[in-house]
């Protein structure tokens, strides 16, 4: 099967083209560096099937970050049958820079001029035949987003792939060409493939190349001594880069034809949006407001705090009860008598309660079916297996689908609009104090959705220390699968006497605050003062594409349901078995307190005892077990708790809250933060293992466990101290705050010293 | 008059004369189009004063003042 590789600048639309060609729904977004790994798909509209390989975007074939190495190596080592070089037509100059490098490789190339529809819309045009003649390779105008001309592109690529193509360079300087030729001959003698490409890179003293061929450096150095350019001296790196750009502006500036009445001073829509979103004063408050509303719309029980402000619109606290009454047609009680604060719930909570009512009805239906079989069937082990073991837990997991999708919707809109890159721009200065760059914030924001792509996205960070730190901090950003835990604990918390809606926000905000504090201490105890550079393209804003966003949501929904149906269902069945049988399981069902799981849980309980949540004799071990099953998938925490509590008292999940005796308010907080910071699910751990090798990976695991244990320990005991003597708790809190402030002062001073030393 | 890129005022245009420093950062700047002969416009500074946003070769680029110090420009008055 022939293989065509997609090569191009970051954010030039490679993945969009990949999706259009192969019918995939790979994740696209509007910031440089969405794709961090190569992906393969099939194109079937030609006589034979073609494998399409989507590669991470690169600006140059001299790689800078880890994901860029993947692209360079693929093109050079895997030798695709054709390279489709995607060029963003709205930015010919910088995009063609990569093209001039790719042309030096012995591989068939077809240039795809993407976003040509935008160029035309602006009234401009590109002289395609001229461009094609000058580059010496076919050029096809396409719109990946609208799937325009992509079949023509593939036909051109197929034609090109049947011919050999030798690399050619655009460098014109005679002396330099002479040197390149000498090096090329030396490479040919050694049997190196793509001798021209490697010769140019060696002449530039590209670091990958000099490591590979140290024996040839002397030749270049000797020549360098004799070479003297009037501007650059003998700085070949600058001479070659300059030669490429000069060639591009000389030959291709004519290819881009601007419309006659172009007025450069007119602000584009993108500029206008940008003026507001990156405003000197308003940018940071706006960012906080945007984040607040995302979580507010998804999780709040009391939209816009209308209830708290005394607006009585619909029952809030009694909303679930209200639903139950609607569903059971018991509307005899007037609404005013429901225990209501007023206000209305957020969209997320509203959707969730309806969805939950639906899944709850399914369980009731199944239970009713078993009851039709009489007492013997309803009380049988298999009825228990289906209802208590499987459905209870799955219901708890599935009922959060609307909320999680809503959260992903908001994140997808942020990603697709172009705002993500601006957040990095706005926050870089603040992040740098803590040894992170603004770029690190993009993976972190993605982490609110799912840690797996977020950990992979750390590849865009050039410094490996910064990458390690970002991976370790990732659990501070509550992923979508953890959201059900907070909502469930909020219900528990409401009984312990605090506001459930605020509880969820506190977890999210607390996570972010903790990330900053942890980063501060990482920096405090690190000897390395180096801060990696921040050089990044800011893409144009565009309207989020409904198709992209919906495809993304569909992927997430599919993933969630499949996970629930496979790994979560399987672990719930194991939990059911372990919690219904004793060690002598051949003796039949036993009371849950005498089960194998209770014993296992009690062992874990000793480890967690100092954290407070495992101290209750009857329920404590259930919390321990649930947080351990969270390693399988974070949804399992809620699934397991729902299963265990349900069985313990034979109650449905909706009533669980009322039966949560045996956990104090400080223990609820301790449990929440333990599950937030601790080791993430296996999928995320495996991803981290892929990104970090050996010692660094084990340090990450140790960090995750250590930091979650330590933080929960402090939260529980300080919280308990508050309950005993508030002034004591206050004193300890002040001492902790003082430590953080002191660390901040030390780090700031050190930063200043380091900056002065390097000035 | 030569100035470094970080010394430009908002809205000022400059012609890149030289990019100093060495190694990967300089290489990256070249690859992103920040080469002698290119025109840069300082678009804005981030809310906390750093990094800065410039237009170069028809697109928006953001870099820190630390990196911008390496770029020498001639300001057109």
XYZ file of C-alpha atoms in Angstrom, chain A residues 386-633:
248
model
C -27.637 -7.231 37.613
C -29.345 -4.597 39.753
C -26.959 -3.974 42.630
C -23.734 -5.019 40.994
C -24.017 -3.611 37.519
C -26.888 -1.184 37.025
C -26.499 0.841 40.223
C -22.877 1.618 39.502
C -23.397 2.184 35.787
C -26.306 4.497 36.494
C -24.100 6.589 38.749
C -21.485 6.788 36.012
C -23.793 7.308 33.039
C -25.977 9.957 34.615
C -23.060 12.373 34.392
C -22.870 12.144 30.603
C -24.735 15.414 29.971
C -22.572 17.390 32.380
C -19.339 15.981 31.048
C -20.365 16.591 27.440
C -21.275 20.160 28.324
C -17.844 20.668 29.891
C -16.181 19.226 26.794
C -18.325 21.462 24.604
C -17.017 24.564 26.373
C -13.423 23.348 26.199
C -13.830 22.486 22.490
C -15.117 26.005 21.789
C -12.130 27.499 23.613
C -9.787 25.247 21.634
C -11.337 25.857 18.245
C -11.677 29.632 18.541
C -7.987 30.488 18.920
C -8.275 31.658 22.528
C -5.979 28.942 23.931
C -2.844 30.441 22.402
C -3.846 33.864 23.793
C -4.177 32.424 27.272
C -0.570 31.322 26.996
C 0.319 34.861 25.909
C -1.585 36.502 28.757
C -0.341 34.214 31.514
C 3.251 33.603 30.496
C 4.648 36.314 32.759
C 2.826 34.932 35.790
C 3.827 31.361 35.024
C 7.466 32.105 34.458
C 7.950 32.948 38.142
C 7.230 29.324 38.879
C 9.529 27.854 36.295
C 6.802 27.211 33.720
C 6.084 29.010 30.472
C 2.681 30.178 29.272
C 2.802 27.334 26.786
C 2.500 24.863 29.684
C -0.935 26.271 30.367
C -2.397 24.868 27.142
C -1.918 21.214 28.212
C -3.205 22.160 31.651
C -6.439 23.644 30.266
C -6.853 20.521 28.142
C -6.430 18.608 31.406
C -9.826 19.866 32.556
C -11.199 17.599 29.852
C -8.961 14.552 30.012
C -5.441 13.979 31.320
C -4.471 11.582 28.521
C -4.311 14.086 25.630
C -3.128 16.711 28.112
C -0.076 14.681 29.118
C 0.648 13.976 25.457
C 0.393 17.683 24.683
C 3.363 18.372 26.976
C 5.491 17.331 23.984
C 5.140 20.857 22.678
C 7.281 22.022 25.619
C 10.887 22.220 24.562
C 12.486 21.884 27.988
C 12.340 18.373 29.480
C 12.334 19.699 33.071
C 9.377 21.913 32.334
C 7.659 18.964 30.697
C 8.204 16.767 33.782
C 6.853 19.455 36.071
C 3.787 19.981 33.875
C 3.004 16.251 33.832
C 3.280 16.078 37.611
C 0.971 19.058 38.062
C -1.615 17.627 35.661
C -3.715 15.915 38.348
C -4.382 19.322 39.932
C -6.629 20.053 36.947
C -9.762 18.062 37.626
C -10.515 15.941 34.562
C -14.033 15.274 33.284
C -14.129 11.794 34.803
C -13.465 13.214 38.254
C -16.406 15.636 38.014
C -18.921 13.000 39.195
C -16.896 12.530 42.384
C -17.255 16.204 43.295
C -20.949 16.259 42.491
C -21.516 13.179 44.616
C -19.412 14.502 47.488
C -21.226 17.840 47.196
C -24.411 15.980 48.053
C -22.609 14.433 51.019
C -21.185 17.815 51.951
C -24.609 19.406 51.894
C -25.501 17.073 54.755
C -22.329 17.949 56.595
C -23.570 21.504 56.393
C -21.930 23.330 53.494
C -23.048 24.662 50.145
C -22.798 21.939 47.510
C -22.428 24.271 44.530
C -19.592 26.150 46.157
C -17.950 22.861 47.077
C -17.439 21.936 43.405
C -15.954 25.362 42.599
C -13.679 25.128 45.578
C -12.312 21.831 44.288
C -11.583 23.317 40.850
C -10.161 26.561 42.204
C -8.307 24.720 44.960
C -6.728 22.507 42.306
C -5.472 25.506 40.333
C -4.229 27.250 43.471
C -2.494 24.049 44.551
C -0.841 23.737 41.138
C 0.642 27.211 41.595
C 1.797 26.457 45.141
C 3.263 23.084 44.133
C 5.060 24.697 41.187
C 6.439 27.309 43.574
C 7.873 24.647 45.861
C 9.216 22.643 42.919
C 11.053 25.761 41.870
C 12.203 26.428 45.450
C 13.868 23.036 45.747
C 15.244 22.941 42.232
C 18.817 24.025 41.645
C 18.110 24.776 38.017
C 17.217 28.416 37.400
C 16.922 28.100 33.623
C 13.640 29.241 32.104
C 12.842 27.854 28.668
C 12.154 30.421 25.943
C 8.683 31.333 24.752
C 8.368 31.812 21.005
C 4.959 30.989 19.645
C 2.648 31.739 16.747
C -0.700 33.337 17.598
C -3.346 32.048 15.178
C -6.208 34.129 13.781
C -9.454 33.725 15.675
C -12.235 31.968 13.865
C -15.755 30.893 14.619
C -15.678 27.411 16.158
C -16.693 24.962 13.444
C -19.874 23.153 14.453
C -18.674 20.069 12.611
C -15.361 19.969 14.491
C -16.959 20.558 17.849
C -19.687 17.977 17.302
C -17.210 15.404 15.997
C -15.111 16.001 19.092
C -18.115 15.581 21.393
C -19.189 12.439 19.573
C -15.709 10.967 20.066
C -15.861 11.798 23.771
C -19.349 10.336 24.155
C -18.320 7.152 22.363
C -15.214 6.874 24.483
C -17.179 7.404 27.705
C -19.908 4.891 26.880
C -17.422 2.258 25.681
C -15.377 2.750 28.828
C -18.501 2.396 30.979
C -19.587 -0.708 29.083
C -16.230 -2.456 29.261
C -13.629 -1.621 31.866
C -15.984 0.049 34.342
C -18.677 -2.640 34.023
C -16.018 -5.332 34.482
C -14.575 -3.700 37.576
C -18.066 -3.245 39.006
C -18.722 -6.961 38.569
C -15.481 -7.738 40.398
C -16.523 -5.346 43.155
C -19.933 -7.026 43.368
C -18.353 -10.474 43.631
C -15.827 -9.442 46.249
C -18.436 -7.612 48.282
C -21.014 -10.421 48.282
C -18.821 -13.371 49.104
C -16.556 -14.158 51.997
C -13.165 -15.791 51.684
C -15.005 -19.117 51.763
C -16.991 -18.048 48.699
C -18.401 -21.568 48.135
C -20.604 -20.972 51.210
C -22.707 -18.465 49.256
C -23.695 -14.832 49.803
C -22.658 -13.126 53.014
C -23.371 -9.767 54.574
C -21.295 -7.045 52.970
C -19.465 -6.335 56.240
C -18.139 -9.929 56.245
C -17.156 -9.937 52.574
C -13.687 -10.274 51.068
C -13.854 -6.695 49.916
C -14.549 -5.446 53.435
C -11.371 -7.164 54.612
C -9.326 -5.836 51.697
C -10.786 -2.387 52.221
C -9.910 -2.470 55.915
C -6.288 -3.168 55.040
C -6.278 -0.124 52.766
C -8.112 1.645 55.545
C -5.018 1.438 57.761
C -2.983 3.239 55.118
C -5.628 5.929 54.748
C -6.474 6.145 58.458
C -4.477 9.378 58.993
C -6.482 11.002 56.183
C -9.741 10.616 58.104
C -12.094 9.108 55.549
C -11.485 5.459 56.415
C -12.007 5.740 60.159
C -15.655 4.705 60.348
C -16.010 0.994 61.126
C -18.988 0.424 58.879
C -18.429 2.731 55.901
C -14.780 3.731 56.110
C -13.439 0.837 54.104
C -15.823 1.618 51.246
C -14.167 4.988 50.692
C -10.760 3.302 50.689
C -11.856 0.709 48.141
C -13.473 3.360 45.925
C -10.352 5.498 45.737
C -8.295 2.427 44.833
C -10.732 1.405 42.073
C -10.321 4.976 40.829
C -7.016 3.798 39.412
C -8.932 1.779 36.837
C -11.023 4.771 35.791
